[in-house]
Amino acid sequence: MTQIELRGIQKYFGAVQVIKDLNLAIADNEFIVLLGQSGCGKTTTLRAVAGLETIDEGDILIDGQPVQHIKASDRDIAMVFQSFSLYPHMTVYENIAFPLRATRMGRNDVDTSVREIAGVLRITGLLARKPSALSGGDMQRVAIGRALVRRPKAMLMDEPIGALDAKLREEMRAEIKRLHIKQGSTTIYVTHDQVEAMSLADRIVIMHEGILQQVGSPDEVYSHPANMFVAQFVGSPVMNMAQAIVSETGGHASVQVGGQAKGFEFPAALANRLSDARAENGKLTLGVRPEGVLISRQAREGFMPVEAHIIEPLGSHDIVDLKVGDQMIRARTKSGFVPGAGEAVWARIDPVQAHFFNTATGSSLGIRL
Amino acid sequence: MAAVQTRSERALNRIAIAAVLVITLIFLAPIYWITATAFKPRNLATTIPPTVLFEPEISPFVKLFTKRSQLREAPAPEEYAAAPWWERMVFDGGEKIVRSGRGEVQPSGYPNRFMNSLIVAITSTVLAVGMGTFTAYGFSRFRVKGEADLLFFILSTRMLPPVVVAIPMFLMYRVVGLNDTHWGLIILYTAFNLSFSVWLMKGFIDEIPKEYEEAALVDGYTRMQAFFKIVIPEAATGIAATAVFCFITAWNEYAFALIMTNRRAQTAPPFIPSQVGSGLPDWTVIAAGTFLFLLPVAIFTFLLRNHLLRGMSFGAIRK
Ligand SMILES: Nc1ncnc2c1ncn2[C@@H]1O[C@H](COP(=O)(O)OP(=O)(O)OP(=O)(O)O)[C@@H](O)[C@H]1O
Ligand SMILES: [Mg+2]
């Protein structure tokens, strides 16, 4: 049973503020993924929780107890480093047993624990080897084994599979999920790979330049991004963003994009909702994921004529760049749906999948149609 | 490594190997000379051209370890017959071993000097490497104010040649009573080697990723435990290399030893040549002394050869 709470964390490196007022409550057994671009402060946050980095302000609470003044060795937290950090002069067995030897555990109990965890991780055959004789995936398993063996209060993982090749990464992702379900411990996992985050997390914490952007389940951050950064960071290909002007014409709302006179058709309710959200026209950004851009080969009611500019065939589907005025909007279609570039097609934006942001602040207006 | 080679590469390789062999022989020649002389009878030591083939004997070593005096006349036959085989060798050379009133063999000055050398070199090496490793770790892992200046300052102690500091040191030592003591030389050699040890060890410790210790810290160890359980084993190669260099420096040091010691704490380097000057030099004895003097360094280096040859710690960290 371990809850972790971060309250108002501030961290400076010299004059540079790396973490800005971070607040986060992590429930027992929760798998939290810290997601963000390189240099946004993910590792620093993790190291602060582990006790490897001091914080300048705020509290770190483990099970309600402030720990920011407690040494790393006394926090009972395990960490898997990005580089694995297996001790090169010890065998795999010794590496896994190392955290247990810091406790008063008897020889036989150490042996039992090491063999048990090695069995779970399927590395029993490697126990006598030195780390230099392991493959990347095996090193990673050993590193996880070393972290799990003493049943720590919480697990911290810093891009543990970032160094592996794509196929192995997918395998290890599944394995980490399986282990978490089986062993169940409060976990903070750092990555800059949004696919990894989506597939592993109970909740995703998105950071940008030291500021927490949004916390939510994978579905929440995907379907209800709190701001333009999250909207564009989560999901691939990225969400289309376009400056939009909304007007009311003939019983429905029209959203003009790319300086075109004709706008995409939206339900009339949009205009009211926008004025409720007090968004001034002209400072509004429309966001829509490629799958929210619907395409027709023929003229249809509510669809607008556009030009297919570039087509990227990706096997399972195509990504089509549509030219809307001076704006490019990417749509996702069935493979081969648009036969060639330059083709005239008709497009419409699915109102349910549309997002509206305040251009100046970047935050979502929270309008759902 | 058995990479594919072209024919010309193979030829070049052979030439390189031949060149290395020739250079090795040139470097080994003086060592062979000293070793050969140490086992020669006295009359063959200085022949021209040098004697290459001879029947080795150990009389030089017997003479090296004993106090002797010139025989004015041949020993009495019964005295000769009663003497052990090694004493007869000395008789054969026209000398006799000095014995005390109770008949005990009197040792020469050499064994004591050799012991002094061992005591001073080993103690100062342990101190210099130990303190150097701690200091280097501090410089490597913690933010030290004025780190660059301090490191330069540490190194600067090495920039003055011993001759320059020897006289002031001698006067200072006389005041505090460290002249001709083991501790006097140990302190001197430790101070002298420390700068070197700090610099060398800092290089080695810088190469050890911080993450190893951090992993140990989160695994429940204190920094001190992490230092001994992780840093020291990882730095073994560096420690071995530094120790060999410090030992060689302390073992071979001549100038300070000559000035600061004369009897009690005198080491072998100033003693061996002092024997050349007294009377007609017996080169075989000097060679025997030199030969024994070479052994500790050779043995020490040989014992640590694996550490010296093994490269820096290899990849359990993925970069
Ligand atoms: N010891 C340090 N001294 C000074 N600046 C640091 C230090 N460690 C990190 N930083 C800076 O703090 C910022 C955040 O670093 P951090 O390592 O937390 O990023 P990250 O999100 O983990 O990035 P990545 O995905 O590249 O690992 C970066 O700009 C980095 O340059
Ligand atoms: Mg990082």
XYZ file of C-alpha atoms and ligand atoms in Angstrom:
720
model
C 0.000 0.000 0.000
C 1.837 3.087 -1.148
C 0.570 6.486 -2.112
C 2.920 9.135 -3.379
C 2.080 12.777 -3.359
C 3.987 15.685 -4.827
C 3.009 19.104 -3.496
C 4.205 22.324 -5.037
C 7.581 20.985 -6.161
C 10.022 23.605 -7.448
C 13.445 22.672 -8.676
C 16.212 24.901 -9.980
C 19.525 24.014 -11.586
C 21.389 27.232 -10.976
C 19.168 29.938 -12.412
C 17.180 27.552 -14.598
C 13.888 26.345 -13.181
C 13.415 22.769 -14.275
C 10.254 21.856 -12.347
C 7.588 24.475 -11.854
C 5.020 23.990 -9.108
C 4.351 20.319 -9.691
C 1.357 18.816 -7.883
C 0.437 15.196 -8.297
C -1.232 12.525 -6.210
C -0.530 8.901 -7.084
C -2.779 6.185 -5.709
C -1.696 2.809 -4.392
C -0.895 0.318 -7.133
C -1.298 2.932 -9.813
C 0.833 2.873 -12.948
C 1.657 6.505 -13.697
C 3.506 7.457 -16.855
C 5.390 10.740 -17.004
C 5.309 11.771 -20.629
C 7.088 14.701 -22.196
C 9.699 15.861 -24.628
C 13.405 15.562 -23.978
C 14.529 18.007 -21.305
C 11.099 18.695 -19.840
C 12.122 17.523 -16.380
C 10.868 13.939 -16.274
C 14.111 12.414 -15.059
C 14.600 15.214 -12.553
C 11.115 14.565 -11.128
C 11.846 10.867 -10.836
C 15.212 11.452 -9.213
C 13.607 13.825 -6.735
C 11.136 11.119 -5.717
C 13.980 8.609 -5.418
C 16.026 10.980 -3.288
C 18.885 11.382 -5.750
C 18.088 15.045 -6.292
C 17.135 17.671 -3.740
C 14.143 19.921 -4.346
C 14.087 23.645 -3.690
C 10.503 23.894 -2.534
C 7.503 21.706 -1.882
C 6.843 18.357 -0.271
C 7.206 14.798 -1.426
C 4.979 12.526 0.614
C 5.124 8.766 0.670
C 2.144 7.316 2.507
C 1.487 10.735 3.942
C 5.008 11.139 5.356
C 7.182 13.943 3.998
C 10.367 12.333 2.707
C 12.227 15.193 1.050
C 14.784 15.191 3.863
C 15.143 11.413 3.980
C 18.120 9.829 2.240
C 17.579 7.740 -0.874
C 18.696 4.597 0.931
C 15.977 5.039 3.554
C 13.047 5.717 1.221
C 12.509 2.081 0.235
C 11.961 2.959 -3.397
C 13.462 1.078 -6.314
C 14.579 2.574 -9.569
C 15.347 1.212 -13.018
C 17.754 3.537 -14.763
C 17.629 4.470 -18.404
C 21.041 2.898 -18.857
C 20.189 -0.099 -16.612
C 23.293 0.502 -14.465
C 23.974 -3.140 -13.739
C 27.114 -3.445 -11.644
C 29.676 -4.784 -14.150
C 31.863 -6.540 -11.593
C 28.987 -8.635 -10.245
C 27.156 -11.547 -11.800
C 23.469 -11.309 -12.596
C 22.775 -13.202 -9.379
C 24.875 -10.786 -7.335
C 23.246 -7.836 -9.039
C 19.781 -9.002 -8.097
C 20.855 -9.994 -4.594
C 22.601 -6.664 -3.994
C 19.580 -4.735 -2.630
C 18.742 -7.656 -0.337
C 22.259 -7.712 1.085
C 21.704 -4.150 2.305
C 19.011 -5.562 4.594
C 19.503 -8.088 7.370
C 18.041 -10.870 5.264
C 19.556 -14.344 5.767
C 21.514 -16.129 3.063
C 18.829 -18.693 2.288
C 16.089 -16.115 2.089
C 18.191 -14.040 -0.283
C 18.708 -17.080 -2.462
C 14.996 -17.913 -2.471
C 14.010 -14.360 -3.362
C 16.578 -14.052 -6.144
C 15.553 -17.348 -7.716
C 11.891 -16.514 -7.427
C 12.194 -13.170 -9.176
C 14.533 -14.672 -11.773
C 11.835 -17.246 -12.482
C 9.190 -14.582 -12.915
C 11.435 -12.674 -15.319
C 12.611 -15.860 -17.098
C 16.301 -15.173 -16.511
C 17.117 -18.158 -14.301
C 19.554 -19.409 -16.934
C 21.536 -16.185 -16.872
C 22.220 -15.920 -13.156
C 25.895 -16.832 -13.411
C 26.674 -14.406 -16.213
C 28.276 -11.018 -16.018
C 26.194 -8.100 -17.325
C 28.605 -7.570 -20.222
C 27.506 -10.951 -21.599
C 23.811 -10.041 -21.743
C 21.657 -8.776 -24.576
C 19.802 -5.498 -24.162
C 16.507 -7.176 -23.349
C 18.145 -9.425 -20.754
C 19.929 -6.480 -19.133
C 16.590 -4.789 -18.881
C 15.021 -7.836 -17.238
C 17.873 -8.022 -14.748
C 17.512 -4.323 -13.960
C 13.804 -4.826 -13.318
C 14.562 -7.903 -11.239
C 17.016 -5.952 -9.107
C 14.365 -3.296 -8.563
C 11.541 -5.693 -7.747
C 13.381 -8.215 -5.619
C 13.031 -6.472 -2.289
C 9.375 -5.590 -2.883
C 9.895 -1.848 -2.610
C 7.174 0.625 -1.703
C 7.306 2.023 -5.208
C 9.013 1.413 -8.538
C 10.495 4.203 -10.572
C 11.460 3.514 -14.165
C 13.317 5.998 -16.330
C 12.804 5.150 -19.989
C 13.650 1.531 -19.219
C 13.104 0.321 -22.757
C 14.191 3.410 -24.654
C 17.497 1.833 -25.638
C 16.021 -1.332 -27.121
C 15.104 -1.911 -30.746
C 11.513 -1.475 -31.852
C 10.464 -5.128 -31.785
C 12.015 -5.836 -28.405
C 10.478 -2.644 -27.081
C 7.029 -3.893 -27.952
C 7.744 -7.232 -26.298
C 9.108 -5.655 -23.137
C 6.190 -3.264 -22.992
C 3.819 -6.195 -22.768
C 6.073 -7.841 -20.215
C 6.182 -4.773 -17.985
C 2.420 -4.590 -18.084
C 2.138 -8.285 -17.207
C 4.564 -7.833 -14.301
C 2.707 -4.830 -12.996
C -0.556 -6.713 -13.018
C 1.068 -9.691 -11.322
C 3.246 -7.931 -8.730
C 1.182 -4.789 -8.351
C 3.268 -1.943 -7.038
C 2.899 1.801 -7.289
C 4.908 2.717 -10.361
C 6.130 5.914 -11.939
C 7.344 5.307 -15.448
C 9.091 7.924 -17.551
C 9.014 7.980 -21.326
C 8.912 10.360 -24.238
C 7.142 7.793 -26.395
C 3.421 8.461 -26.385
C 2.568 4.986 -27.684
C 4.373 3.454 -24.729
C 2.560 5.836 -22.407
C -0.863 5.064 -23.862
C -0.359 1.317 -23.725
C 1.014 1.127 -20.174
C -0.508 3.881 -18.101
C -3.402 3.928 -15.712
C -2.925 7.660 -15.842
C -0.631 9.741 -17.997
C 1.073 12.867 -16.677
C 2.095 15.157 -19.492
C 4.878 17.640 -18.789
C 6.243 20.460 -20.869
C 9.174 22.657 -19.853
C 8.785 21.709 -16.239
C 5.069 22.437 -16.106
C 2.448 19.774 -15.682
C 0.031 20.034 -18.619
C -2.559 17.383 -17.939
C -3.152 14.288 -15.859
C -5.625 11.699 -17.025
C -6.291 8.238 -18.321
C -4.943 7.510 -21.806
C -8.441 7.936 -23.181
C -8.927 11.266 -21.408
C -5.724 12.837 -22.639
C -6.415 11.566 -26.145
C -10.064 12.566 -26.370
C -10.055 15.615 -24.111
C -6.658 17.261 -24.348
C -6.464 20.155 -21.909
C -4.462 22.354 -24.227
C -2.830 22.618 -27.619
C 0.443 21.124 -26.398
C -1.190 17.947 -25.145
C -3.395 17.775 -28.217
C -0.406 17.809 -30.508
C 1.868 15.706 -28.324
C -0.492 12.767 -27.926
C -1.592 10.852 -30.977
C 0.108 10.083 -34.260
C -0.060 11.623 -36.792
C -0.443 14.824 -34.818
C -3.721 16.660 -34.497
C -4.452 19.252 -37.171
C -4.457 22.773 -35.812
C -5.838 25.761 -37.687
C -6.806 29.329 -36.893
C -10.572 29.450 -37.283
C -13.286 32.069 -37.634
C -16.773 30.998 -36.641
C -19.914 32.620 -38.053
C -23.574 31.761 -38.210
C -25.238 31.249 -41.563
C -28.577 29.751 -42.407
C -29.292 27.622 -39.359
C -25.818 26.252 -38.869
C -22.412 27.460 -37.769
C -19.608 27.844 -40.271
C -15.954 27.421 -39.322
C -13.660 29.171 -41.767
C -10.118 27.861 -42.032
C -7.104 28.899 -44.078
C -8.576 32.222 -45.175
C -11.295 30.580 -47.268
C -14.681 32.230 -47.623
C -16.536 28.945 -47.342
C -16.363 27.304 -43.941
C -16.855 23.798 -42.596
C -20.389 23.207 -41.470
C -20.988 22.738 -37.744
C -24.191 22.444 -35.659
C -25.721 25.796 -34.753
C -25.084 25.156 -31.048
C -21.384 25.892 -31.578
C -21.823 29.634 -31.727
C -23.673 29.781 -28.395
C -21.181 27.518 -26.749
C -18.333 29.681 -28.015
C -19.853 32.849 -26.644
C -20.400 31.008 -23.349
C -16.696 30.202 -23.335
C -16.050 33.892 -24.033
C -13.687 33.162 -26.859
C -13.206 36.109 -29.147
C -13.432 35.350 -32.811
C -10.158 35.362 -34.642
C -8.254 34.073 -31.634
C -9.672 30.631 -31.894
C -7.886 27.482 -32.968
C -9.644 24.463 -34.326
C -8.072 21.104 -33.610
C -9.056 17.860 -35.237
C -7.290 14.528 -35.457
C -6.820 13.054 -38.930
C -9.486 10.447 -38.202
C -11.912 13.295 -37.481
C -11.584 14.599 -41.028
C -14.173 12.794 -43.152
C -13.637 12.506 -46.893
C -15.989 11.807 -49.749
C -15.149 11.234 -53.404
C -18.385 12.916 -54.513
C -20.026 16.169 -53.606
C -22.223 15.623 -50.571
C -24.446 17.624 -48.311
C -22.302 19.433 -45.696
C -19.003 18.509 -47.382
C -16.628 21.131 -48.753
C -14.558 20.725 -51.935
C -10.818 20.546 -51.236
C -7.730 19.342 -53.078
C -5.758 16.223 -52.099
C -2.173 17.390 -52.024
C 0.069 14.570 -50.824
C -0.812 10.962 -50.081
C 1.224 8.868 -47.658
C 0.302 5.204 -47.956
C 0.999 3.478 -44.618
C -0.314 0.011 -45.391
C -3.227 -0.217 -42.998
C -4.403 3.261 -43.957
C -3.414 6.370 -45.894
C -2.708 9.852 -44.623
C -3.953 12.436 -47.101
C -2.870 16.075 -46.934
C -5.758 18.290 -47.932
C -5.265 21.838 -49.055
C -7.868 24.079 -47.443
C -7.097 27.640 -48.495
C -3.533 28.228 -47.410
C -3.826 25.587 -44.690
C -2.922 21.905 -44.818
C -5.226 19.495 -43.033
C -4.361 15.834 -42.793
C -7.008 13.189 -43.049
C -6.892 9.482 -42.397
C -8.554 7.298 -45.031
C -8.799 3.671 -45.999
C -5.835 2.535 -48.110
C -6.170 3.756 -51.681
C -9.355 5.673 -50.984
C -8.006 8.738 -52.756
C -6.333 7.403 -55.883
C -3.813 10.193 -56.500
C -2.495 13.599 -55.562
C -4.247 16.558 -57.183
C -7.594 14.786 -57.017
C -10.588 16.884 -55.989
C -12.352 15.455 -52.934
C -14.969 16.677 -50.487
C -14.188 16.983 -46.827
C -16.038 17.617 -43.633
C -14.982 17.806 -40.010
C -16.736 15.478 -37.610
C -18.121 17.900 -35.007
C -17.861 15.250 -32.284
C -14.118 14.977 -32.855
C -13.446 18.699 -33.091
C -11.599 20.625 -30.386
C -11.488 24.357 -29.874
C -8.623 26.163 -28.199
C -7.954 29.696 -27.111
C -5.126 30.648 -29.448
C -3.552 33.079 -27.009
C -3.413 30.815 -23.944
C -3.448 27.512 -25.776
C -5.940 26.035 -23.347
C -8.951 24.064 -24.460
C -12.326 25.796 -24.407
C -13.863 22.528 -23.336
C -16.479 22.568 -26.060
C -17.890 19.138 -26.963
C -20.501 18.838 -29.663
C 40.940 -10.607 -33.142
C 41.373 -12.252 -36.458
C 40.319 -9.669 -38.942
C 40.889 -10.315 -42.611
C 44.283 -9.046 -43.776
C 45.695 -8.432 -47.194
C 49.090 -9.833 -48.112
C 50.862 -6.480 -47.780
C 49.252 -5.922 -44.403
C 50.559 -9.276 -43.288
C 54.070 -8.388 -44.459
C 53.894 -5.063 -42.632
C 52.741 -6.912 -39.569
C 55.792 -9.172 -39.668
C 58.128 -6.193 -40.001
C 56.423 -4.527 -37.063
C 56.804 -7.654 -34.959
C 60.485 -7.901 -35.859
C 61.034 -4.270 -34.928
C 59.301 -4.780 -31.595
C 61.514 -7.806 -30.900
C 64.700 -5.850 -31.636
C 63.627 -2.951 -29.424
C 62.688 -5.354 -26.646
C 66.133 -6.952 -26.835
C 67.833 -3.576 -26.622
C 65.782 -2.702 -23.547
C 66.446 -6.047 -21.913
C 70.217 -5.923 -22.476
C 71.128 -3.889 -19.335
C 68.857 -6.075 -17.236
C 70.554 -9.160 -18.597
C 73.952 -7.601 -17.916
C 73.139 -6.854 -14.288
C 71.586 -10.278 -13.779
C 74.548 -12.060 -15.382
C 77.089 -10.089 -13.371
C 75.232 -10.908 -10.158
C 75.983 -14.585 -10.747
C 79.564 -14.257 -11.996
C 82.728 -15.039 -10.127
C 84.531 -11.801 -9.333
C 87.381 -12.312 -11.787
C 84.981 -12.632 -14.741
C 82.978 -9.515 -13.928
C 85.212 -6.980 -15.592
C 86.859 -8.935 -18.409
C 87.141 -7.379 -21.834
C 85.491 -8.587 -23.992
C 82.701 -9.455 -21.537
C 82.313 -13.065 -20.566
C 79.021 -14.364 -21.804
C 79.295 -18.047 -20.942
C 80.261 -18.861 -17.380
C 79.339 -21.157 -14.559
C 76.896 -19.174 -12.380
C 77.597 -19.020 -8.687
C 75.918 -17.356 -5.766
C 78.993 -16.044 -4.011
C 78.041 -12.438 -4.856
C 74.853 -12.884 -2.846
C 76.680 -14.431 0.101
C 79.011 -11.450 0.056
C 76.102 -9.073 -0.344
C 74.495 -10.179 2.885
C 77.573 -10.524 5.067
C 80.179 -8.271 6.540
C 83.623 -9.282 5.301
C 87.267 -8.392 5.754
C 90.296 -8.961 3.504
C 92.312 -12.102 4.210
C 95.936 -11.286 4.719
C 96.951 -14.967 4.454
C 95.165 -18.113 3.383
C 92.814 -19.572 6.042
C 94.024 -22.464 8.164
C 93.049 -25.796 6.545
C 90.968 -26.906 9.545
C 89.191 -23.547 9.624
C 88.457 -23.915 5.908
C 87.230 -27.490 6.385
C 84.940 -26.519 9.252
C 83.354 -23.656 7.354
C 79.989 -24.193 5.645
C 79.992 -24.246 1.849
C 78.890 -20.661 1.452
C 81.628 -19.392 3.757
C 84.212 -21.281 1.712
C 83.168 -19.262 -1.336
C 84.151 -16.102 0.510
C 87.457 -17.659 1.535
C 88.048 -18.583 -2.102
C 87.609 -14.935 -3.011
C 90.342 -13.915 -0.629
C 88.023 -12.562 2.062
C 86.619 -13.794 5.339
C 83.269 -13.326 6.973
C 83.341 -11.225 10.104
C 81.909 -13.020 13.112
C 81.013 -11.742 16.528
C 82.716 -12.994 19.663
C 80.071 -15.708 19.978
C 80.650 -16.793 16.390
C 77.536 -15.252 14.825
C 77.830 -14.111 11.234
C 77.711 -10.324 11.015
C 75.262 -9.081 8.366
C 76.214 -6.385 5.888
C 74.284 -3.126 5.659
C 72.237 -4.377 2.707
C 69.385 -6.392 4.319
C 68.505 -3.466 6.542
C 68.469 -0.992 3.653
C 66.354 -3.368 1.632
C 63.846 -3.671 4.483
C 63.837 0.109 4.833
C 63.082 0.416 1.136
C 60.196 -2.025 1.452
C 58.740 -0.332 4.532
C 58.980 3.154 3.066
C 57.790 2.267 -0.434
C 54.863 0.071 0.632
C 53.610 2.410 3.349
C 53.876 5.520 1.214
C 52.190 3.762 -1.729
C 49.271 2.622 0.419
C 48.890 6.108 1.863
C 49.230 7.942 -1.438
C 46.831 5.667 -3.321
C 44.327 5.535 -0.470
C 44.246 9.269 0.123
C 44.426 9.927 -3.601
C 41.402 7.726 -4.278
C 39.299 9.476 -1.631
C 40.361 12.906 -2.846
C 39.774 12.043 -6.466
C 36.316 10.698 -5.625
C 35.469 13.953 -3.899
C 36.632 16.003 -6.851
C 34.889 13.721 -9.304
C 31.494 13.447 -7.641
C 30.872 16.626 -5.697
C 30.828 20.230 -6.723
C 34.019 21.608 -5.195
C 34.535 25.348 -5.162
C 37.548 26.283 -7.246
C 38.002 22.718 -8.409
C 40.270 23.564 -11.346
C 42.513 25.798 -9.210
C 42.768 23.210 -6.462
C 43.634 20.448 -8.887
C 46.293 22.621 -10.480
C 47.645 23.463 -7.050
C 47.833 19.781 -6.193
C 49.732 19.081 -9.374
C 52.053 22.037 -8.853
C 53.637 20.292 -5.869
C 55.142 18.025 -8.439
C 56.683 20.731 -10.557
C 59.737 21.548 -8.437
C 62.625 19.134 -8.902
C 63.613 17.362 -5.651
C 67.043 19.009 -5.595
C 65.414 22.407 -5.178
C 63.317 21.454 -2.165
C 65.728 18.975 -0.635
C 67.798 21.476 1.350
C 64.852 23.400 2.877
C 63.152 20.080 3.595
C 66.322 18.835 5.262
C 66.448 21.882 7.528
C 62.760 21.608 8.386
C 63.061 17.912 9.083
C 66.014 18.550 11.379
C 63.908 20.918 13.459
C 61.063 18.426 13.883
C 63.344 15.436 14.233
C 62.250 13.570 11.120
C 65.731 13.258 9.650
C 66.837 9.683 9.122
C 63.464 8.236 10.165
C 61.125 5.963 8.232
C 58.221 8.333 8.767
C 60.267 11.178 7.388
C 60.709 9.433 4.051
C 57.176 8.010 4.087
C 55.661 11.470 4.519
C 57.910 12.874 1.817
C 57.129 10.151 -0.713
C 53.409 10.188 0.111
C 53.268 13.932 -0.454
C 55.233 13.575 -3.631
C 53.061 10.760 -5.016
C 49.757 12.152 -3.820
C 49.418 14.731 -6.572
C 50.039 12.081 -9.159
C 47.652 9.660 -7.496
C 44.852 12.245 -7.251
C 45.127 13.122 -10.924
C 45.338 9.588 -12.156
C 42.518 8.338 -9.934
C 40.299 11.275 -10.848
C 40.607 10.245 -14.477
C 39.640 6.673 -13.649
C 36.761 7.596 -11.338
C 35.379 10.110 -13.831
C 35.021 7.174 -16.188
C 32.807 5.253 -13.766
C 29.219 6.300 -14.415
C 27.603 8.031 -11.452
C 24.554 5.902 -12.008
C 26.227 2.845 -10.490
C 26.456 4.586 -7.145
C 23.015 6.075 -7.506
C 21.642 2.613 -8.142
C 23.368 1.457 -4.963
C 21.931 4.427 -3.066
C 18.356 3.585 -4.035
C 19.137 -0.084 -3.382
C 19.533 0.863 0.273
C 23.259 1.570 0.699
C 24.873 4.646 2.187
C 27.297 6.660 0.091
C 30.241 5.225 2.008
C 29.023 1.667 1.396
C 28.434 2.484 -2.252
C 31.978 3.825 -2.440
C 33.490 0.629 -1.083
C 31.159 -1.849 -2.775
C 30.829 -0.191 -6.177
C 33.447 2.486 -6.799
C 36.469 0.639 -5.418
C 35.862 -2.598 -7.391
C 35.090 -0.594 -10.516
C 38.242 1.453 -10.047
C 40.436 -1.610 -9.366
C 42.260 -1.190 -12.656
C 43.028 2.435 -11.914
C 44.061 1.684 -8.361
C 46.441 -1.013 -9.563
C 48.005 1.231 -12.187
C 48.364 4.121 -9.747
C 49.839 1.831 -7.104
C 52.441 0.476 -9.515
C 53.524 3.974 -10.513
C 53.642 5.244 -6.929
C 55.551 2.172 -5.802
C 58.123 2.524 -8.565
C 58.626 6.207 -7.797
C 59.040 5.607 -4.066
C 61.186 2.514 -4.585
C 63.617 4.212 -6.947
C 63.779 7.624 -5.264
C 67.390 8.622 -4.768
C 67.882 12.335 -4.124
C 65.772 12.752 -0.980
C 66.882 9.416 0.397
C 70.513 10.436 -0.013
C 70.064 13.740 1.797
C 67.484 12.852 4.428
C 68.830 9.519 5.665
C 72.195 8.088 6.515
C 71.930 4.949 8.586
C 68.755 4.064 10.462
C 66.289 4.744 7.692
C 68.550 4.656 4.673
C 66.991 2.942 1.657
C 68.734 0.808 -0.937
C 69.172 3.393 -3.743
C 71.698 5.598 -1.933
C 73.320 2.568 -0.278
C 74.149 0.518 -3.359
C 76.323 3.132 -5.085
C 77.952 4.052 -1.776
C 79.470 0.577 -1.834
C 81.156 1.297 -5.156
C 83.271 3.963 -3.552
C 84.779 1.946 -0.682
C 88.012 0.315 -1.746
C 88.269 -1.698 -4.937
C 84.680 -2.165 -6.095
C 83.394 -5.706 -6.240
C 81.034 -5.337 -9.195
C 79.480 -8.739 -8.642
C 78.252 -7.704 -5.189
C 76.894 -4.447 -6.528
C 75.172 -6.324 -9.346
C 73.690 -8.777 -6.852
C 72.355 -5.877 -4.792
C 70.906 -4.240 -7.875
C 69.414 -7.500 -9.080
C 67.579 -8.045 -5.799
C 66.544 -4.410 -5.850
C 64.856 -4.908 -9.220
C 62.797 -7.859 -8.033
C 60.060 -6.225 -5.914
C 58.985 -3.889 -8.719
C 59.032 -6.752 -11.193
C 57.000 -8.989 -8.878
C 54.525 -6.244 -7.980
C 53.954 -5.348 -11.611
C 53.649 -9.006 -12.536
C 51.017 -9.618 -9.855
C 48.948 -6.683 -11.058
C 49.443 -7.351 -14.766
C 45.856 -8.409 -15.382
C 44.552 -5.196 -13.910
C 47.065 -3.155 -15.841
C 46.223 -4.833 -19.126
C 42.465 -4.936 -18.702
C 40.923 -1.880 -20.238
C 38.562 0.362 -18.417
C 35.330 -1.141 -17.115
C 33.318 -2.414 -20.003
C 29.775 -1.908 -20.946
C 26.995 -2.782 -18.636
C 25.890 0.809 -19.155
C 24.246 1.500 -22.459
C 25.136 4.888 -23.798
N 22.644 18.160 -12.974
C 22.117 19.101 -13.772
N 22.649 20.338 -13.808
C 22.123 21.299 -14.602
N 21.056 21.120 -15.405
C 20.484 19.916 -15.414
C 20.984 18.835 -14.604
N 20.217 17.740 -14.833
C 19.290 18.120 -15.724
N 19.442 19.417 -16.081
C 18.591 20.174 -16.995
O 17.268 20.098 -16.535
C 16.376 19.918 -17.593
C 15.504 18.700 -17.361
O 16.311 17.572 -17.405
P 15.740 16.109 -17.263
O 16.899 15.186 -17.289
O 14.831 16.026 -16.109
O 14.923 15.964 -18.597
P 14.135 14.698 -19.165
O 12.727 15.111 -19.289
O 14.417 13.496 -18.366
O 14.758 14.581 -20.606
P 15.160 13.270 -21.442
O 13.922 12.791 -22.090
O 16.131 13.813 -22.427
O 15.778 12.295 -20.508
C 17.189 19.834 -18.861
O 17.136 21.090 -19.490
C 18.575 19.556 -18.378
O 19.510 20.165 -19.221
Mg 15.553 11.669 -18.808
